[in-house]
Coordinates of C-alpha atoms in Angstrom, one line a residue:
X19 CA 35.8 1.5 17.8
X20 CA 32.1 0.5 17.6
X21 CA 30.6 -1.4 20.0
X22 CA 30.6 -5.2 19.5
X23 CA 26.9 -6.3 18.6
X24 CA 25.1 -8.5 20.8
X25 CA 23.9 -11.8 19.9
X26 CA 20.1 -12.1 18.8
X27 CA 18.3 -14.0 21.5
X28 CA 15.9 -15.6 18.5
X29 CA 17.7 -15.5 15.4
X30 CA 14.8 -17.2 13.4
X31 CA 12.4 -14.5 14.9
X32 CA 14.7 -11.8 14.2
X33 CA 15.1 -13.1 10.5
X34 CA 11.4 -13.5 10.3
X35 CA 10.9 -9.8 10.6
X36 CA 12.9 -9.1 7.5
X37 CA 10.3 -10.5 5.7
X38 CA 6.9 -8.9 6.3
X39 CA 3.4 -9.3 4.3
X40 CA 3.2 -7.1 1.5
X41 CA -0.3 -5.7 0.8
X42 CA -1.2 -6.4 -2.7
X43 CA -1.4 -3.3 -4.9
X44 CA -4.0 -3.8 -7.5
X45 CA -2.5 -1.4 -9.9
X46 CA 0.8 -3.1 -10.1
X47 CA 0.5 -5.6 -12.8
X48 CA 0.7 -9.5 -12.2
X49 CA 3.5 -9.8 -14.4
X50 CA 5.3 -7.4 -11.9
X51 CA 4.6 -9.6 -9.2
X52 CA 5.9 -12.7 -10.8
X53 CA 9.0 -10.5 -11.7
X54 CA 9.3 -9.9 -8.3
X55 CA 9.3 -14.0 -7.2
X56 CA 12.0 -14.5 -9.9
X57 CA 14.2 -11.9 -8.2
X58 CA 13.8 -13.4 -5.1
X59 CA 14.8 -16.7 -6.4
X60 CA 17.6 -15.2 -8.2
X61 CA 19.1 -13.9 -5.0
X62 CA 18.1 -16.6 -2.9
X63 CA 20.4 -19.0 -5.5
X64 CA 23.4 -16.4 -4.9
X65 CA 23.3 -16.5 -1.0
X66 CA 22.7 -20.4 -1.4
X67 CA 26.4 -20.7 -3.4
X68 CA 27.8 -18.2 -0.9
X69 CA 26.9 -20.3 2.0
X70 CA 25.0 -17.2 3.6
X71 CA 22.4 -18.9 5.4
X72 CA 20.6 -15.9 7.4
X73 CA 20.1 -14.0 4.0
X74 CA 19.1 -17.0 2.0
X75 CA 16.7 -17.8 4.7
X76 CA 15.2 -14.4 4.5
X77 CA 14.9 -14.5 0.5
X78 CA 13.1 -17.8 1.3
X79 CA 10.3 -16.3 3.6
X80 CA 10.0 -13.5 1.4
X81 CA 9.2 -15.8 -1.9
X82 CA 6.7 -17.7 0.6
X83 CA 4.7 -14.7 1.6
X84 CA 5.0 -13.0 -2.0
X85 CA 3.3 -15.8 -3.7
X86 CA 0.8 -16.9 -0.7
X87 CA -0.1 -13.8 0.8
X88 CA 0.3 -11.3 -2.0
X89 CA -0.1 -12.6 -5.6
X90 CA -2.6 -15.2 -4.8
X91 CA -4.8 -12.1 -3.6
X92 CA -4.4 -10.2 -6.8
X93 CA -7.5 -9.8 -8.9
X94 CA -5.7 -11.1 -11.9
X95 CA -4.2 -14.3 -10.3
X96 CA -5.9 -17.6 -11.3
X97 CA -4.9 -20.2 -8.7
X98 CA -5.4 -23.0 -11.0
X99 CA -3.3 -21.5 -13.9
X100 CA -0.1 -23.3 -15.0
X101 CA 1.7 -19.9 -14.2
X102 CA 0.7 -20.0 -10.7
X103 CA 1.2 -23.6 -10.1
X104 CA 4.7 -23.2 -11.5
X105 CA 5.4 -20.7 -8.3
X106 CA 3.5 -22.7 -6.0
X107 CA 5.9 -25.5 -6.5
X108 CA 8.7 -23.1 -5.9
X109 CA 7.1 -22.3 -2.6
X110 CA 6.7 -26.0 -1.4
X111 CA 10.3 -26.1 -2.0
X112 CA 11.2 -23.1 -0.6
X113 CA 9.3 -23.9 2.9
X114 CA 10.7 -27.3 3.1
X115 CA 14.6 -25.4 2.5
X116 CA 13.6 -23.1 5.3
X117 CA 12.4 -25.5 8.0
X118 CA 15.8 -27.4 6.9
X119 CA 17.8 -24.2 7.8
X120 CA 15.6 -23.2 11.0
X121 CA 17.0 -26.0 12.5
X122 CA 20.5 -25.1 11.7
X123 CA 19.9 -21.0 12.4
X124 CA 18.6 -22.1 16.0
X125 CA 21.9 -23.4 16.9
X126 CA 23.9 -20.3 16.1
X127 CA 24.7 -17.7 18.4
X128 CA 25.9 -14.7 16.2
X129 CA 25.5 -11.1 16.5
X130 CA 22.6 -9.5 15.2
X131 CA 23.1 -10.3 11.3
X132 CA 23.5 -7.0 9.1
X133 CA 21.9 -7.1 5.5
X134 CA 24.5 -5.1 4.1
X135 CA 28.5 -5.6 3.4
X136 CA 30.8 -5.0 6.3
X137 CA 33.7 -4.9 3.6
X138 CA 33.3 -1.9 1.4
X139 CA 36.0 -0.9 -0.8
X140 CA 38.3 1.9 0.5
X141 CA 37.5 4.4 -2.2
X142 CA 33.7 4.2 -1.7
X143 CA 31.8 7.1 -0.3
X144 CA 28.3 7.4 1.1
X145 CA 26.0 10.0 -0.3
X146 CA 25.4 12.1 2.4
X147 CA 24.8 15.1 0.3
X148 CA 23.6 14.4 -3.2
X149 CA 24.1 18.3 -4.1
X150 CA 27.8 17.8 -3.7
X151 CA 28.5 14.9 -6.2
X152 CA 31.9 15.2 -7.5
X153 CA 32.5 15.2 -11.1
X154 CA 28.9 15.4 -12.0
X155 CA 29.0 17.0 -15.8
X156 CA 26.4 19.5 -15.1
X157 CA 28.0 22.3 -17.8
X158 CA 27.5 19.5 -20.4
X159 CA 24.1 18.3 -19.4
X160 CA 22.7 19.9 -22.4
X161 CA 25.5 18.8 -25.1
X162 CA 24.6 16.1 -27.7
X163 CA 25.0 12.6 -26.8
X164 CA 28.2 10.5 -27.1
X165 CA 29.1 10.1 -30.8
X166 CA 27.9 6.9 -32.8
X167 CA 31.5 6.2 -33.2
X168 CA 32.4 6.1 -29.3
X169 CA 29.2 4.6 -28.8
X170 CA 29.9 2.0 -30.9
X171 CA 33.6 1.3 -29.6
X172 CA 31.9 0.9 -25.8
X173 CA 29.6 -1.6 -27.2
X174 CA 26.7 0.4 -27.3
X175 CA 23.7 0.0 -29.9
X176 CA 22.9 3.8 -30.5
X177 CA 19.9 4.5 -32.6
X178 CA 19.5 8.0 -32.1
X179 CA 16.9 9.7 -30.5
X180 CA 13.2 8.9 -30.9
X181 CA 10.9 12.1 -31.2
X182 CA 9.1 12.4 -28.2
X183 CA 5.4 13.3 -27.6
X184 CA 4.8 16.6 -26.4
X185 CA 0.7 16.6 -26.4
X186 CA 0.3 14.1 -23.4
X187 CA -2.7 15.8 -21.3
X188 CA -1.1 16.0 -17.8
X189 CA -2.1 18.5 -15.2
X190 CA 0.3 21.5 -14.7
X191 CA 2.8 20.4 -11.6
X192 CA 4.0 23.7 -10.7
X193 CA 2.2 23.7 -7.1
X194 CA 3.3 20.5 -6.8
X195 CA 7.1 21.1 -7.2
X196 CA 6.8 24.2 -5.2
X197 CA 5.3 22.3 -2.2
X198 CA 7.9 19.7 -2.6
X199 CA 10.8 22.0 -2.8
X200 CA 9.5 23.9 0.5
X201 CA 8.9 20.4 2.3
X202 CA 11.7 18.5 1.1
X203 CA 12.4 14.9 1.6
X204 CA 13.2 13.3 5.0
X205 CA 16.4 13.2 6.1
X206 CA 18.8 10.7 4.8
X207 CA 18.9 7.4 7.3
X208 CA 20.7 4.1 6.7
X209 CA 18.7 1.1 7.8
X210 CA 20.6 -1.9 9.0
X211 CA 18.3 -4.5 6.8
X212 CA 19.0 -2.4 3.2
X213 CA 21.7 -3.8 1.4
X214 CA 24.1 -1.3 -0.4
X215 CA 23.9 -0.1 -3.6
X216 CA 27.0 0.9 -5.5
X217 CA 26.9 3.3 -8.4
X218 CA 29.7 5.2 -10.2
X219 CA 29.6 9.0 -11.5
X220 CA 30.4 7.9 -14.7
X221 CA 27.2 6.1 -15.2
X222 CA 24.9 9.4 -14.2
X223 CA 27.4 11.3 -16.6
X224 CA 26.5 9.0 -19.4
X225 CA 22.9 9.7 -18.9
X226 CA 23.0 13.1 -18.7
X227 CA 24.7 13.1 -22.4
X228 CA 22.2 10.8 -23.6
X229 CA 19.7 13.0 -22.1
X230 CA 21.1 16.2 -23.5
X231 CA 18.9 16.4 -26.8
X232 CA 15.6 16.4 -24.8
X233 CA 17.1 18.5 -22.0
X234 CA 17.9 21.1 -24.3
X235 CA 14.0 21.2 -25.3
X236 CA 12.6 21.1 -21.7
X237 CA 11.5 17.6 -21.9
X238 CA 12.2 14.9 -19.3
X239 CA 14.2 11.8 -20.3
X240 CA 14.7 8.6 -18.2
X241 CA 16.9 5.6 -17.8
X242 CA 16.7 2.0 -16.3
X243 CA 19.2 1.0 -13.5
X244 CA 20.1 -2.8 -13.2
X245 CA 23.1 -4.2 -11.7
X246 CA 24.2 -7.4 -9.8
X247 CA 24.5 -8.9 -6.4
X248 CA 27.5 -9.6 -4.4
X249 CA 26.0 -12.4 -2.4
X250 CA 29.4 -12.7 -0.3
X251 CA 28.7 -9.4 1.2
X252 CA 25.4 -8.6 0.5
X253 CA 26.3 -5.7 -2.0
X254 CA 24.5 -4.4 -5.0
X255 CA 26.4 -2.7 -8.1
X256 CA 24.7 -0.7 -10.6
X257 CA 26.6 -2.1 -13.7
X258 CA 24.1 -1.2 -16.6
X259 CA 22.1 2.0 -17.7
X260 CA 19.3 0.8 -20.1
X261 CA 17.8 3.9 -22.4
X262 CA 14.4 2.6 -23.2
X263 CA 11.8 4.0 -25.7
X264 CA 10.2 6.4 -24.1
X265 CA 7.5 9.3 -24.5
X266 CA 7.7 12.7 -22.4
X267 CA 6.8 16.3 -21.7
X268 CA 8.3 19.1 -19.5
X269 CA 6.9 17.5 -16.4
X270 CA 6.8 13.8 -17.3
X271 CA 8.3 10.8 -19.1
X272 CA 7.0 7.5 -19.6
X273 CA 9.0 4.3 -20.5
X274 CA 7.8 2.2 -23.3
X275 CA 8.3 -1.1 -24.4
X276 CA 8.9 -2.9 -20.8
X277 CA 8.8 -6.4 -22.1
X278 CA 11.9 -5.3 -24.1
X279 CA 13.4 -3.9 -20.7
X280 CA 12.9 -7.0 -19.1
X281 CA 14.3 -9.0 -21.8
X282 CA 17.6 -7.0 -22.0
X283 CA 17.7 -7.5 -17.9
X284 CA 16.8 -11.5 -17.8
X285 CA 19.3 -12.2 -20.9
X286 CA 22.0 -10.7 -19.1
X287 CA 20.7 -12.1 -15.4
X288 CA 20.6 -8.4 -14.2
X289 CA 18.9 -7.4 -11.5
X290 CA 16.5 -4.1 -11.9
X291 CA 17.6 -1.7 -9.1
X292 CA 15.7 1.4 -9.9
X293 CA 15.7 4.3 -12.0
X294 CA 17.1 8.2 -13.2
X295 CA 14.9 10.7 -14.8
X296 CA 15.8 14.3 -15.7
X297 CA 13.9 17.6 -14.3
X298 CA 15.2 20.0 -16.9
X299 CA 12.8 22.6 -16.0
X300 CA 11.7 22.0 -12.6
X301 CA 13.5 21.4 -9.3
X302 CA 15.1 18.4 -7.5
X303 CA 12.1 16.2 -6.1
X304 CA 9.4 13.3 -6.8
X305 CA 6.4 14.3 -8.1
X306 CA 3.5 12.0 -7.2
X307 CA 3.7 10.5 -10.6
X308 CA 7.4 9.7 -9.9
X309 CA 6.4 8.2 -6.5
X310 CA 4.0 6.0 -8.0
X311 CA 6.7 4.9 -10.6
X312 CA 9.3 4.3 -7.8
X313 CA 6.4 2.0 -5.8
X314 CA 6.8 -0.6 -8.9
X315 CA 10.4 -0.7 -8.7
X316 CA 10.2 -0.9 -4.6
X317 CA 7.9 -3.5 -4.7
X318 CA 10.0 -5.6 -6.4
X319 CA 13.1 -4.9 -4.7
X320 CA 13.4 -2.6 -1.4
X321 CA 16.8 -1.3 -2.3
X322 CA 15.7 0.1 -5.4
X323 CA 16.5 3.6 -6.2
X324 CA 15.0 6.6 -7.9
X325 CA 17.5 9.3 -9.1
X326 CA 16.3 12.6 -10.4
X327 CA 19.0 15.1 -12.3
X328 CA 18.0 18.6 -12.0
X329 CA 20.5 20.5 -13.9
X330 CA 18.6 24.1 -13.7
X331 CA 18.2 23.9 -10.0
X332 CA 20.4 25.9 -8.0
X333 CA 19.4 24.5 -4.6
X334 CA 20.1 20.7 -5.4
X335 CA 20.7 19.5 -8.9
X336 CA 20.6 15.4 -8.1
X337 CA 18.6 13.6 -5.5
X338 CA 18.8 9.9 -5.0
X339 CA 15.3 8.9 -3.5
X340 CA 13.4 5.9 -1.8
X341 CA 9.7 5.5 -0.6
X342 CA 9.6 5.4 3.5
X343 CA 8.9 1.9 4.4
X344 CA 6.9 0.8 5.5
X345 CA 4.6 4.0 5.7
X346 CA 5.5 5.4 2.4
X347 CA 5.6 2.3 0.2
X348 CA 2.2 1.0 1.8
X349 CA 0.2 3.9 1.4
X350 CA 1.4 4.8 -2.2
X351 CA 0.5 0.7 -2.8
X352 CA -3.0 1.5 -1.5
X353 CA -3.7 4.8 -3.5
X354 CA -5.9 4.5 -6.2
X355 CA -5.2 8.2 -7.6
X356 CA -3.3 8.8 -10.9
X357 CA -1.8 11.5 -12.6
X358 CA -0.9 14.6 -9.9
X359 CA -2.4 14.5 -7.1
X360 CA -1.7 15.7 -3.1
X361 CA -1.7 12.5 -1.2
X362 CA 1.3 11.3 -2.9
X363 CA 3.7 14.2 -1.4
X364 CA 7.5 14.6 0.0
X365 CA 6.4 12.9 3.0
X366 CA 6.1 9.7 1.2
X367 CA 9.8 9.5 0.4
X368 CA 13.6 10.3 1.9
X369 CA 17.3 10.4 1.0
X370 CA 18.4 7.1 0.9
X371 CA 21.3 6.3 3.1
X372 CA 22.1 3.0 1.3
X373 CA 23.9 4.2 -1.8
X374 CA 27.6 4.7 -2.3
X375 CA 29.6 6.2 -5.0
X376 CA 32.0 3.5 -6.0
X377 CA 34.9 4.5 -8.9
X378 CA 35.5 1.2 -9.3
X379 CA 31.9 0.4 -10.6
X380 CA 32.2 -0.1 -14.2
X381 CA 29.2 0.0 -16.4
X382 CA 27.7 -0.5 -19.8
X383 CA 24.8 1.3 -21.5
X384 CA 22.1 -0.5 -23.5
X385 CA 20.2 1.8 -25.7
X386 CA 16.7 0.4 -26.8
X387 CA 15.8 3.2 -28.8

C-alpha cells in the first residue's frame, strides 16, 4: 500500500506553482495563444461544474498568466483591440473568482492534490514499452484505407486521398534520424502534475489504414488527436481522429486548412490533444521539424502528445512523445530556426508516462480531405 500523502503546508502556493509564466514564442501565431486561453476557459468551466476547486483555481491562474504575461508580449498583440479587450475582461472575472477560491483553499488541509485521476478503469494499461503495443496491425499498415461503405456506416465523410506534393525542398534528415536513433529520447516518466490521457489501439490502427496509400509510396501522413476532459477525475480521453488536408514528402508532412480543423474541434467542443504521423521510411523519433510542431500543441496544452508510427523500424515501431518541461519546451519556444537543424534534438523530448491504453475509449474519424 502506498504511503499516505502528507498535507500541503501552503496549498495556494503549491497550486500557484502549477501555473508558471510561459515565455512568449513569436513564431507561434497569436491565434494559437488565444485558442489556448479558450481551452483554459473550457477546462475551468468543466472543473467548476465538477466542484473541483483545486484544479479550477489552477486553470484560472493559468488563464490570467497567459493573457497578461504571455499574450500581451506577442509582437502582433494590439492591447486596445476588441479581441484582446474581450480576454482582458475574462482575466478580471477570473482574478475575482481566484481570490474567492483562495479564501476557501486556505482553510483546507488536504493531501498534496493530484492533477491526474486515481480512479482509472481496471483494464487500462500504462504505456511503458511503446514497442510492445498490443493489436497494432503493422502487417496492414500499407493496406488500402477503409472502404467507402464501411466509412459511411461509421459516420465518416471520406473523400479519398488528396495527391501529395513531393516537390517540397527540405534538407535531407538522414543524419538527424541516425543521431536521434543513437541517442534516443529520455526515459519514460510520470509527472504528478500531468493529467492522464487515454487512447485506444483501435484509433491508431484506423490512422494506419487511412495513411496506407501514402505509406506504400514512402510519404508521411498526419492526423490530429482531439478529445474530452473528464473533470471529475482529471482525465483526458482521445475520442476523435481528424484527418486534415495535408502535403508530405518522405521526411516531412504539413497540415493544411488549420482553420477547418479548429472549426471541427470547436463545433464538437473537443480539446486538441496532440497529433499522430507516420515515418514510412525512417526510424521512430521526432525530427527537429516534428519537435517544433509538438511545441505548438504543447504550448496550448501541456498534456498534448506526439505519436510516431514507423512500420519499417525493427527496433521501435511506435513512440508516444512529449517535450520535456520546462527545459525542452522553453528551448523550442525560443528557437528561431526552421527546417531541419541540430539545436532541437532528442534531448528536447521524452517518452510519455501519462498515456494509457483504454479499450473502452470509443472514437470517431473526421476526414477533411
